[in-house]
Each structure stands twice: as structure tokens, then as C-alpha cells.
Coordinates of C-alpha atoms in Angstrom, one line a residue:
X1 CA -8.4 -23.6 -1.1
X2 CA -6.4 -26.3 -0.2
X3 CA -3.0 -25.1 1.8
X4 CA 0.0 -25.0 -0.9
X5 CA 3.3 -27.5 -0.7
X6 CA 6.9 -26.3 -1.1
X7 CA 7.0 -26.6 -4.4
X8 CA 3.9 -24.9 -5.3
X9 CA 4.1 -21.9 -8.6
X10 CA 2.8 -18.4 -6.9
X11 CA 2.2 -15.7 -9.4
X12 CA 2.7 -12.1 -8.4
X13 CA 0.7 -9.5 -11.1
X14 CA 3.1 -6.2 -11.0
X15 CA 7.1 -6.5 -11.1
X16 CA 8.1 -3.7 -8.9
X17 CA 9.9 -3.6 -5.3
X18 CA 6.8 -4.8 -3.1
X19 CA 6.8 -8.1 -5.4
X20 CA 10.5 -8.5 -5.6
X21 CA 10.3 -8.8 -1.7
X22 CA 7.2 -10.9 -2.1
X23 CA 9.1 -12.9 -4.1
X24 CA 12.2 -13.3 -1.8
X25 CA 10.3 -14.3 1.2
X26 CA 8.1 -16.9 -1.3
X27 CA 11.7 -18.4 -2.4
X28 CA 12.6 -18.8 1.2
X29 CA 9.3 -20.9 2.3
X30 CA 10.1 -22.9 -0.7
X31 CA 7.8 -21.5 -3.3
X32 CA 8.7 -20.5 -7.2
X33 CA 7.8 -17.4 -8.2
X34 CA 6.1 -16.1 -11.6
X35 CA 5.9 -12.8 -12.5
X36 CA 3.5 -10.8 -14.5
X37 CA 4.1 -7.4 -15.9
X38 CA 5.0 -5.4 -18.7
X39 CA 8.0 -4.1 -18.4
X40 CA 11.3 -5.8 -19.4
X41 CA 14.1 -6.2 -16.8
X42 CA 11.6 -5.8 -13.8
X43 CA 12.9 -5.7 -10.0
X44 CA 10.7 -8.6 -9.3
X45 CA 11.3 -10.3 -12.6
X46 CA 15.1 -10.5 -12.0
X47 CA 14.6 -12.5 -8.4
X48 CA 12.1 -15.0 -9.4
X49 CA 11.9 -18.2 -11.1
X50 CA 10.2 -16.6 -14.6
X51 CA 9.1 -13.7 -15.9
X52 CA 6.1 -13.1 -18.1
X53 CA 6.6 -9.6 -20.2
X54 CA 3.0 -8.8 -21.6
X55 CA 0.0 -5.8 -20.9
X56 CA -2.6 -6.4 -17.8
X57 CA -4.5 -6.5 -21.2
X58 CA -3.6 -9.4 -22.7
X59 CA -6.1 -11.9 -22.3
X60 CA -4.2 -14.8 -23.6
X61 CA -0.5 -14.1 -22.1
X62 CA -3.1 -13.8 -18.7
X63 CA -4.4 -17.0 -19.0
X64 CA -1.2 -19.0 -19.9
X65 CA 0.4 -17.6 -17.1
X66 CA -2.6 -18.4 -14.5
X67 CA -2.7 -22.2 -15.8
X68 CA 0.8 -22.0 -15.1
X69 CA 0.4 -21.0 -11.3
X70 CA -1.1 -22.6 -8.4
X71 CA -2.3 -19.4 -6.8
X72 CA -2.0 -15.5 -8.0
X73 CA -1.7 -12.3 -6.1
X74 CA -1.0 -8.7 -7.3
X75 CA 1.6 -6.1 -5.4
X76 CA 0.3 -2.9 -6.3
X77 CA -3.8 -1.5 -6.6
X78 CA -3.4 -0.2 -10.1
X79 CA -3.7 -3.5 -11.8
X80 CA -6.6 -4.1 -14.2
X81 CA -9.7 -5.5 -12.4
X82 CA -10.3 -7.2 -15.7
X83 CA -6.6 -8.9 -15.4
X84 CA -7.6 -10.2 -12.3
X85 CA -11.0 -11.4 -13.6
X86 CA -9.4 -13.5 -16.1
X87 CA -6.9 -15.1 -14.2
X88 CA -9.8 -16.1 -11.8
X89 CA -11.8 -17.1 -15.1
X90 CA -8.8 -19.7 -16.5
X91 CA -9.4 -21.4 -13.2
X92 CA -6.7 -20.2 -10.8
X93 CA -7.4 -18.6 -7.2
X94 CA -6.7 -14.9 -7.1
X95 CA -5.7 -13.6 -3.4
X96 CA -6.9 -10.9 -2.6
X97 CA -9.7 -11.2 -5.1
X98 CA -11.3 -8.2 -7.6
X99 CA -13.1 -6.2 -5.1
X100 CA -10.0 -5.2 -2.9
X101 CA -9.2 -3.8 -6.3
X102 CA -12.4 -1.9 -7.3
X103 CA -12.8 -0.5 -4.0
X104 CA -9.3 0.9 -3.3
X105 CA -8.8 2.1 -7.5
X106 CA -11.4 4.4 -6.9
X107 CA -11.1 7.2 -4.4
X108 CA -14.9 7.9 -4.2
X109 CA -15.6 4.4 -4.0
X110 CA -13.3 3.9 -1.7
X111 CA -14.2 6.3 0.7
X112 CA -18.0 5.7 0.3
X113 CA -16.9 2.6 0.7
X114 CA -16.1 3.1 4.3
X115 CA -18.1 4.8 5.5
X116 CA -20.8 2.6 4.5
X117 CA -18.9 0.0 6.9
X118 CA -18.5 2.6 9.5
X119 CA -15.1 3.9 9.4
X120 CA -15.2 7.7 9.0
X121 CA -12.9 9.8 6.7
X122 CA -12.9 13.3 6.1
X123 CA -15.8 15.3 4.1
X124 CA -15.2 15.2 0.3
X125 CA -17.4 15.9 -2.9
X126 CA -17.2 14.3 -6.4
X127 CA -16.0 16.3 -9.1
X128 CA -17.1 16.0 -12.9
X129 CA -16.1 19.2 -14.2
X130 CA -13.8 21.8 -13.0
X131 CA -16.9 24.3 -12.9
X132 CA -18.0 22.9 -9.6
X133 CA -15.0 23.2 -8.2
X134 CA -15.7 26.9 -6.1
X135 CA -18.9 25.5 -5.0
X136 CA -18.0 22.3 -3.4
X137 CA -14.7 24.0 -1.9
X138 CA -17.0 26.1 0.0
X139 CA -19.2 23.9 0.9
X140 CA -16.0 22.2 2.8
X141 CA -15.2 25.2 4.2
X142 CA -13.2 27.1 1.8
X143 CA -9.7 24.1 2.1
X144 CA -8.8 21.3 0.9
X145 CA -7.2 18.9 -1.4
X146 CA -8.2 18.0 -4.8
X147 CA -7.3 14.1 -6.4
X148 CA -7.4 12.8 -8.8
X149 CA -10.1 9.3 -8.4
X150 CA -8.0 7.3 -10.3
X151 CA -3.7 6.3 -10.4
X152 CA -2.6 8.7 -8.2
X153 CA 0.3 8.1 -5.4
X154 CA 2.9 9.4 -3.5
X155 CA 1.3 12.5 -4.0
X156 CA 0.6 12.5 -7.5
X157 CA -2.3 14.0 -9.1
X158 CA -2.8 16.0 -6.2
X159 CA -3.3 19.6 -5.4
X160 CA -4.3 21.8 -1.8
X161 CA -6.4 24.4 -2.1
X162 CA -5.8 26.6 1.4
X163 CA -4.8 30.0 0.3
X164 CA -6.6 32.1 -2.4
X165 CA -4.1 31.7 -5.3
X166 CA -5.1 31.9 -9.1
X167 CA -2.4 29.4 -10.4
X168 CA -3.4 27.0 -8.2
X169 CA -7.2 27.7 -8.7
X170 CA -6.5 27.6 -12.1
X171 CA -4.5 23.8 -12.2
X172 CA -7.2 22.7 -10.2
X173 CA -9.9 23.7 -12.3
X174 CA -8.0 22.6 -15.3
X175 CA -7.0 18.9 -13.6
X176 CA -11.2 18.5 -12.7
X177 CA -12.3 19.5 -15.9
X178 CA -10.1 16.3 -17.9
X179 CA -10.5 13.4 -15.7
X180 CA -13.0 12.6 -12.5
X181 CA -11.7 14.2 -9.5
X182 CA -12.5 13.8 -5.3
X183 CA -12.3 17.2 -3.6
X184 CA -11.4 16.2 0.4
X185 CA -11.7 18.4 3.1
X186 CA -8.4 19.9 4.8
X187 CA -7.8 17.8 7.8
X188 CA -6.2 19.3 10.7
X189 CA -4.6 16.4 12.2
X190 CA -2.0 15.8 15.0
X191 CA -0.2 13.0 13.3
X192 CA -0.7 10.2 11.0
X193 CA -0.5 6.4 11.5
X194 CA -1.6 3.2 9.5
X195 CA -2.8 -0.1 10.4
X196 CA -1.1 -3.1 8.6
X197 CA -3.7 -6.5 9.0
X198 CA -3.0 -9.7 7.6
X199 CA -6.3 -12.1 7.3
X200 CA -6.5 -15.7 6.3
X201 CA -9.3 -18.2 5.9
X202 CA -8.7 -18.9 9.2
X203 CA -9.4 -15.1 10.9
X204 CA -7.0 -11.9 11.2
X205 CA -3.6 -10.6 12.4
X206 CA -2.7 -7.0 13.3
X207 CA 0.9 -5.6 13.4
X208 CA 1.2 -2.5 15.7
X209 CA 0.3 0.6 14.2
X210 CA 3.5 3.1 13.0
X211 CA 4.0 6.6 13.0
X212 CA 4.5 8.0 9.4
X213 CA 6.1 11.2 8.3
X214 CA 5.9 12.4 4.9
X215 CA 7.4 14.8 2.9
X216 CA 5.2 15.7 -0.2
X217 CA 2.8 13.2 -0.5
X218 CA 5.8 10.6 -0.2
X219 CA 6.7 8.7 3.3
X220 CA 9.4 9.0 4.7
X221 CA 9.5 7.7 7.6
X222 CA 7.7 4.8 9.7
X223 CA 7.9 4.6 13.7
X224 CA 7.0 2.2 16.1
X225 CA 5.6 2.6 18.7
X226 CA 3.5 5.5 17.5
X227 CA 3.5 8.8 19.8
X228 CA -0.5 8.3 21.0
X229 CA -2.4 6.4 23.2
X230 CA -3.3 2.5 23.5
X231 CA -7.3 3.3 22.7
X232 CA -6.2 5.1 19.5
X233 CA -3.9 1.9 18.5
X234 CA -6.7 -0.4 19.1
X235 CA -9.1 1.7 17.4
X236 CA -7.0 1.5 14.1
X237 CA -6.4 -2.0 14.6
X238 CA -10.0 -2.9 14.7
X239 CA -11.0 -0.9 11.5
X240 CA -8.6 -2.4 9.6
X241 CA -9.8 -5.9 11.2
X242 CA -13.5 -4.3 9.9
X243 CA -11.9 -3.8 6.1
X244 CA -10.6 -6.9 5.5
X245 CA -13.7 -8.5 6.7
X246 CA -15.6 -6.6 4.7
X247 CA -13.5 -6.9 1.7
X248 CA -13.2 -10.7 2.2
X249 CA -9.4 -9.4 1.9
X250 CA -7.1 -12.6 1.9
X251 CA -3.4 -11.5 2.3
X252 CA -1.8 -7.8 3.9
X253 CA -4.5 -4.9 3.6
X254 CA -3.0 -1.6 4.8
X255 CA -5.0 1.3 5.9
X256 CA -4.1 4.9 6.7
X257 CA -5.3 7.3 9.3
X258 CA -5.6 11.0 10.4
X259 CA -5.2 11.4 14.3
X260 CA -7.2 14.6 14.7
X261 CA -6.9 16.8 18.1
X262 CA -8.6 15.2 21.0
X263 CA -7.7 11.4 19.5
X264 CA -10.4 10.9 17.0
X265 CA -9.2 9.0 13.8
X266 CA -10.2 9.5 10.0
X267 CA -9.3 6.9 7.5
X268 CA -7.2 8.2 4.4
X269 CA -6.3 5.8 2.1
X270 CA -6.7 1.9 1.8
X271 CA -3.9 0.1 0.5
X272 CA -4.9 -3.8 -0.3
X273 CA -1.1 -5.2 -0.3
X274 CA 2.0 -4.7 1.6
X275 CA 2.4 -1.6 2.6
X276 CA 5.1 0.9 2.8
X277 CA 4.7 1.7 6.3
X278 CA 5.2 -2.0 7.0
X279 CA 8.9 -2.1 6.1
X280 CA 9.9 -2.1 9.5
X281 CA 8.4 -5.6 10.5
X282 CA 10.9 -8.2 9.3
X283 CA 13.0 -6.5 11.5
X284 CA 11.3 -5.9 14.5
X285 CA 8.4 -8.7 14.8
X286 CA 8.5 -12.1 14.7
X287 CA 6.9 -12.6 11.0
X288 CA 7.4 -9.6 8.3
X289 CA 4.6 -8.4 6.7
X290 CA 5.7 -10.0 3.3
X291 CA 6.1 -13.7 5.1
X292 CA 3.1 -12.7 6.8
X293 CA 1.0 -12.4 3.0
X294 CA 2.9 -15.0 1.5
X295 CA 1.4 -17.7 4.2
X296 CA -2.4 -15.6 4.1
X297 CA -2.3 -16.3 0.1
X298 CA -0.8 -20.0 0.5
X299 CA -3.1 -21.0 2.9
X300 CA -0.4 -21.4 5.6
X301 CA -1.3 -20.4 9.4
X302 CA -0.2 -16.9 9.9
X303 CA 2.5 -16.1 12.3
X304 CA 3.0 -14.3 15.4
X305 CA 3.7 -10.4 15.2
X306 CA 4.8 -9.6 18.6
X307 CA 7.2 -6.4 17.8
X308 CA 10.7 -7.4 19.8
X309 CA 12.2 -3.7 19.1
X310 CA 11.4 0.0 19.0
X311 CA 12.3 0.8 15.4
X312 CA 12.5 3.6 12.7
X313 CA 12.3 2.5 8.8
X314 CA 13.2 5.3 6.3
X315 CA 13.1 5.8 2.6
X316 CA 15.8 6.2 0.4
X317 CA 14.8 7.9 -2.3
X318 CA 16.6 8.4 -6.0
X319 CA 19.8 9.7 -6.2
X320 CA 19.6 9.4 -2.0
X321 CA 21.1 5.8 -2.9
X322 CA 24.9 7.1 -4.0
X323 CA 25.7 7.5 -0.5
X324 CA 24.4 4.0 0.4
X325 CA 27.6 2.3 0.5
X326 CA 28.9 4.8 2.9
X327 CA 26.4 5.8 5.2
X328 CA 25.2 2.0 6.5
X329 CA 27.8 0.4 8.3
X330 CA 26.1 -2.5 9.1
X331 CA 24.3 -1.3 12.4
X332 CA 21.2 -0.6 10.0
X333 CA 19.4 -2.9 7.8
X334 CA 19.3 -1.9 4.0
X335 CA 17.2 -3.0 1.3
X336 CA 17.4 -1.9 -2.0
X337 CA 15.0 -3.0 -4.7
X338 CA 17.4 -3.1 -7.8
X339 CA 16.3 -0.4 -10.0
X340 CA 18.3 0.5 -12.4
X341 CA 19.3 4.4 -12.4
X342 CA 18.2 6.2 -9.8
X343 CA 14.9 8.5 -10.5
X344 CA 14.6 11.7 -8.6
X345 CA 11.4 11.5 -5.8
X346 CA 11.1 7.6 -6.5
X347 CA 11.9 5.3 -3.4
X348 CA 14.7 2.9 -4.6
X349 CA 15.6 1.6 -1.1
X350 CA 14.9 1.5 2.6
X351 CA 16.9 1.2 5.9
X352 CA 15.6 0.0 9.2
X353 CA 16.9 1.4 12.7
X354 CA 16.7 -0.5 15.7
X355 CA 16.3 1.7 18.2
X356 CA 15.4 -0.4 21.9
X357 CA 15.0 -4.1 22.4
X358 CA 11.3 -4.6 23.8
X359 CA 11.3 -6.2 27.3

């Protein structure tokens, strides 16, 4: 695809705070943004140039707004693979393309997914009925975590399975018996981190990994630099390198890791967008992570990523963002993604600490 001008109509499928600050940083290298999503009133929708209000369903609302756009990407995984296919079938490029989607929608794929590349995760069984449930749980050694295979996040549709409890055994059983279900083996781990890669036609750029903390299934918190060792860095660096490839990702791919005792890594989860845990790099680097996708999906050189601080991004969560006004002073960055109310366990904002300039 021939780079884009300043000038140039990128649509963004999804409306909520990743493609608001998609959408920011688009404005600011001189591109118009269009939105696509159902919901009236969306955080995206209210900083871009137009807003398309229809269902990832709607076949002819898709293709009007594609012919209107000179390129398309999507901000969350949970878009419909066929609402990618037909903005790609009206003619327009779609960046990252379907299979970043049919990989990551699907736990079981996605997993099976890599480890057919050669990234290992932990052990995990598929679940078709709740009735299996005791036998695979043993045959993981008696812990772990059942998911749901499909729409979970921030640790939704999820439930551990450590001590012998019959609530939870029950829930469980229930949950696998009414929609497909992974069960994942317990992983002891140390710490988590995630590599954030951006690729391009033109090859691949790694930020450095962070350090996340989370608090039920939802981050937290993002530090950099992590608390381990230069070989496990590079290690994460280079399978997320190894997705992207492999997923002929164009744009920010995000990938999550264990770090178990003794430094080994096990991938988690595969996010194909801007991530979360890469908040902290507008700040700290010398391209964000949003610039960073904006130029992959444009066809622009990438930029340099060389971190120039130690930092510390953390989530703001619901009713968290009353005591916004008081508690930044300016010394922190804030960023609040316009939601209206303020929903209890949903992350309406972020700040970014500075900690050390990098010399």
C-alpha cells in the first residue's frame, strides 16, 4: 500500500478509549478520523472528524464507511471477523488484517496458535461440556483457571479452581456447560511482563518490556524497566517480533507473559492493538505506542523508541476519577478517556509517573 498524505480518511472499527487516543495522535499527523461503532456518543466518536453509529453487522453501513476511508484499523479484538472481511471486500486495506482477529478471539486458537510458532504457554485443555471439567482439572494437576474462549477481559468470564470448594466447582461446571470454555493450568509465576511490537511493511519495532500488576484480572499498574534480567527482556522482545511475523501483524500487537522461577517465560494472552501496558510510552520514549500504529497502518516509517525515563503508568478506575482534580498537580500526566459516568471496576483514565531521567 502506497504511504498515506496528510489529508488521508483513517477509519478506526470500535469507539472506545484506545481509539479515541488513536484518533488524537491521527489528528496530530494530519490525518481525519472516522469512526465505526454502535454506540451513540462514543469516546472516540466525540474526537474525530465523523462518526458512523451502526452494528459490526451491518453490511451496507460497513461498506459505505470503507469507500469513505483510505485505510481501516480496529482498537479492540472483539470486532466481527466478518466486519473486517467486508471492509476488505468494498476494496479498502484493513491493518492489521482478519487473522490477528481469528487468532487472538479464540483462546484455544490462540494458544494453539503459539505454540505451533514456538512460543510456550501454560498446559490447558478444551472444554465442551461442564462434565469434563474434574477430569481435565486433574489431568493439570488438580489447579487452575477456567475461561471462557470467547469475549472475556479484564478478568471476565473467568474462574480459579485452587481449593476444593463446591460453589466454585459448581459456577464452573455451570459456566462450561453453556458456552466453550479453555481450562489453563495454575501458573506459579514470579511476576508478569508484556511485550508491545510495532511492525510495518518495512520490518519491526520493540518497546521495552513493563512490569504489570493487577488486581483481579484488571491492570493496574505498568513499570519500566521491569524487575528481571536483560536475557528475559530480549526473550519477550523476540516472541513478540516471532507473532507479528507470523501474523503478518501491521500496526501494535501486544503480548503477555508469565516469568516463572528460574526466568523461563510463558505467553498469556495476545492482544493485536495498543495495549494497556503501553500507556506509559508517550511519555517516556521517543514515539508512543499510538503514533507508533498510526504510522505502521499509514505506511509511514516507524519511529525511534528509545525510553528517556524510568516510569510508572496506573489505572484510574470508575468512581477512582472524583479525586482526579485533586490528586494530579501537574507533576503527573493524566489522561482521561471521556466516559460519561463513572462505572465501578471500568478504567476511565490513566496517569503516568516519571520516576528517573535515563542517562
Amino acid at each position: 500500500m502506497k504511504a498515506l498524505a496528510p489529508g488521508s480518511v483513517i477509519g478506526i472499527l470500535g469507539g472506545g478509549q484506545l481509539g479515541r487516543m488513536l484518533a488524537l495522535e491521527a489528528a496530530r499527523l494530519g490525518f481525519d478520523v472516522h469512526i465505526f461503532c454502535p454506540e451513540p456518543d462514543s469516546p472516540a466518536g466525540r474526537v474525530s472528524a465523523r462518526q458512523v453509529m451502526a452494528d459490526y453487522d451491518n453490511l451496507e453501513a460497513l461498506t459505505v464507511f470503507a469507500r469513505d476511508c483510505d485505510v481501516v484499523t480496529y482498537e479492540f479484538e472483539n470486532v466481527p471477523v466478518m466486519a473486517v472481511e467486508a471492509v476488505i471486500d468494498a476494496g479498502t486495506h484493513v491493518r492489521p488484517g482478519a487473522k490477528s482477529l481469528q487468532v487472538s478471539q479464540d483462546r484455544l486458537t490462540e494458544k494453539t496458535f503459539l505454540n505451533e510458532i514456538g512460543i510456550p504457554t501454560v498446559a490447558f485443555r478444551a472444554l465442551e461440556t461442564g462434565d469434563h471439567l474434574p477430569e481435565a482439572l486433574n489431568e493439570l494437576g488438580g489447579a487452575g483457571i477456567l475461561k471462557t474462549r470467547r469475549a472475556g477481559y479484564d478478568g471476565k468470564g473467568q474462574i480459579l479452581l485452587r481449593d476444593p470448594d463446591p460453589d466454585t466447582s459448581a459456577r464452573a461446571k455451570a459456566l462450561a456447560s453453556e458456552v466453550p470454555c479453555i481450562l489453563e493450568a495454575f501458573a506459579p509465576f514470579e511476576r508478569e511482563i508484556s511485550a508491545v511490537v510495532t511492525r510495518s511493511e518495512a520490518g519491526t519495532v520493540a518497546f521495552e518490556p513493563s512490569e504489570n500488576d493487577h488486581d483481579n484480572g484488571i491492570l493496574r499498574c505498568s513499570s519500566v524497566p521491569a524487575n528481571t534480567t536483560d536475557e528475559v527482556r530480549s526473550v519477550a522482545i523476540d516472541a513478540g517480533t516471532r507473532l507479528a511475523e507470523a501474523l503478518d501483524h501491521i500496526g501494535v500487537l501486544a503480548l503477555e507473559f508469565f516469568v516463572m522461577p528460574g526466568g523461563d517465560l510463558l505467553a498469556n494472552e495476545l492482544a493485536p492493538r495498543v495495549h494497556n501496558s503501553g500507556h506509559w510510552t508517550p511519555d517516556a520514549c521517543d514515539t508512543g505506542q499510538f503514533e507508533q500504529h498510526i504510522r505502521a497502518v499509514a505506511g509511514w516509517p516507524l519511529g525511534p523508541v528509545t525510553r528517556r525515563f524510568d516510569v510508572v503508568m496506573e489505572n484510574i478506575l470508575g468512581p477512582e476519577i472524583e479525586a482526579v482534580p485533586n490528586a494530579y498537580n501537574g507533576a503527573d500526566r493524566l489522561v482521561s478517556y471521556g466516559k460519561r459516568g463513572a462505572p465501578d471496576r471500568r478504567k476511565v483514565a490513566h496517569v503516568t509517573k516519571r520516576i528517573t531521567l535515563v542517562r
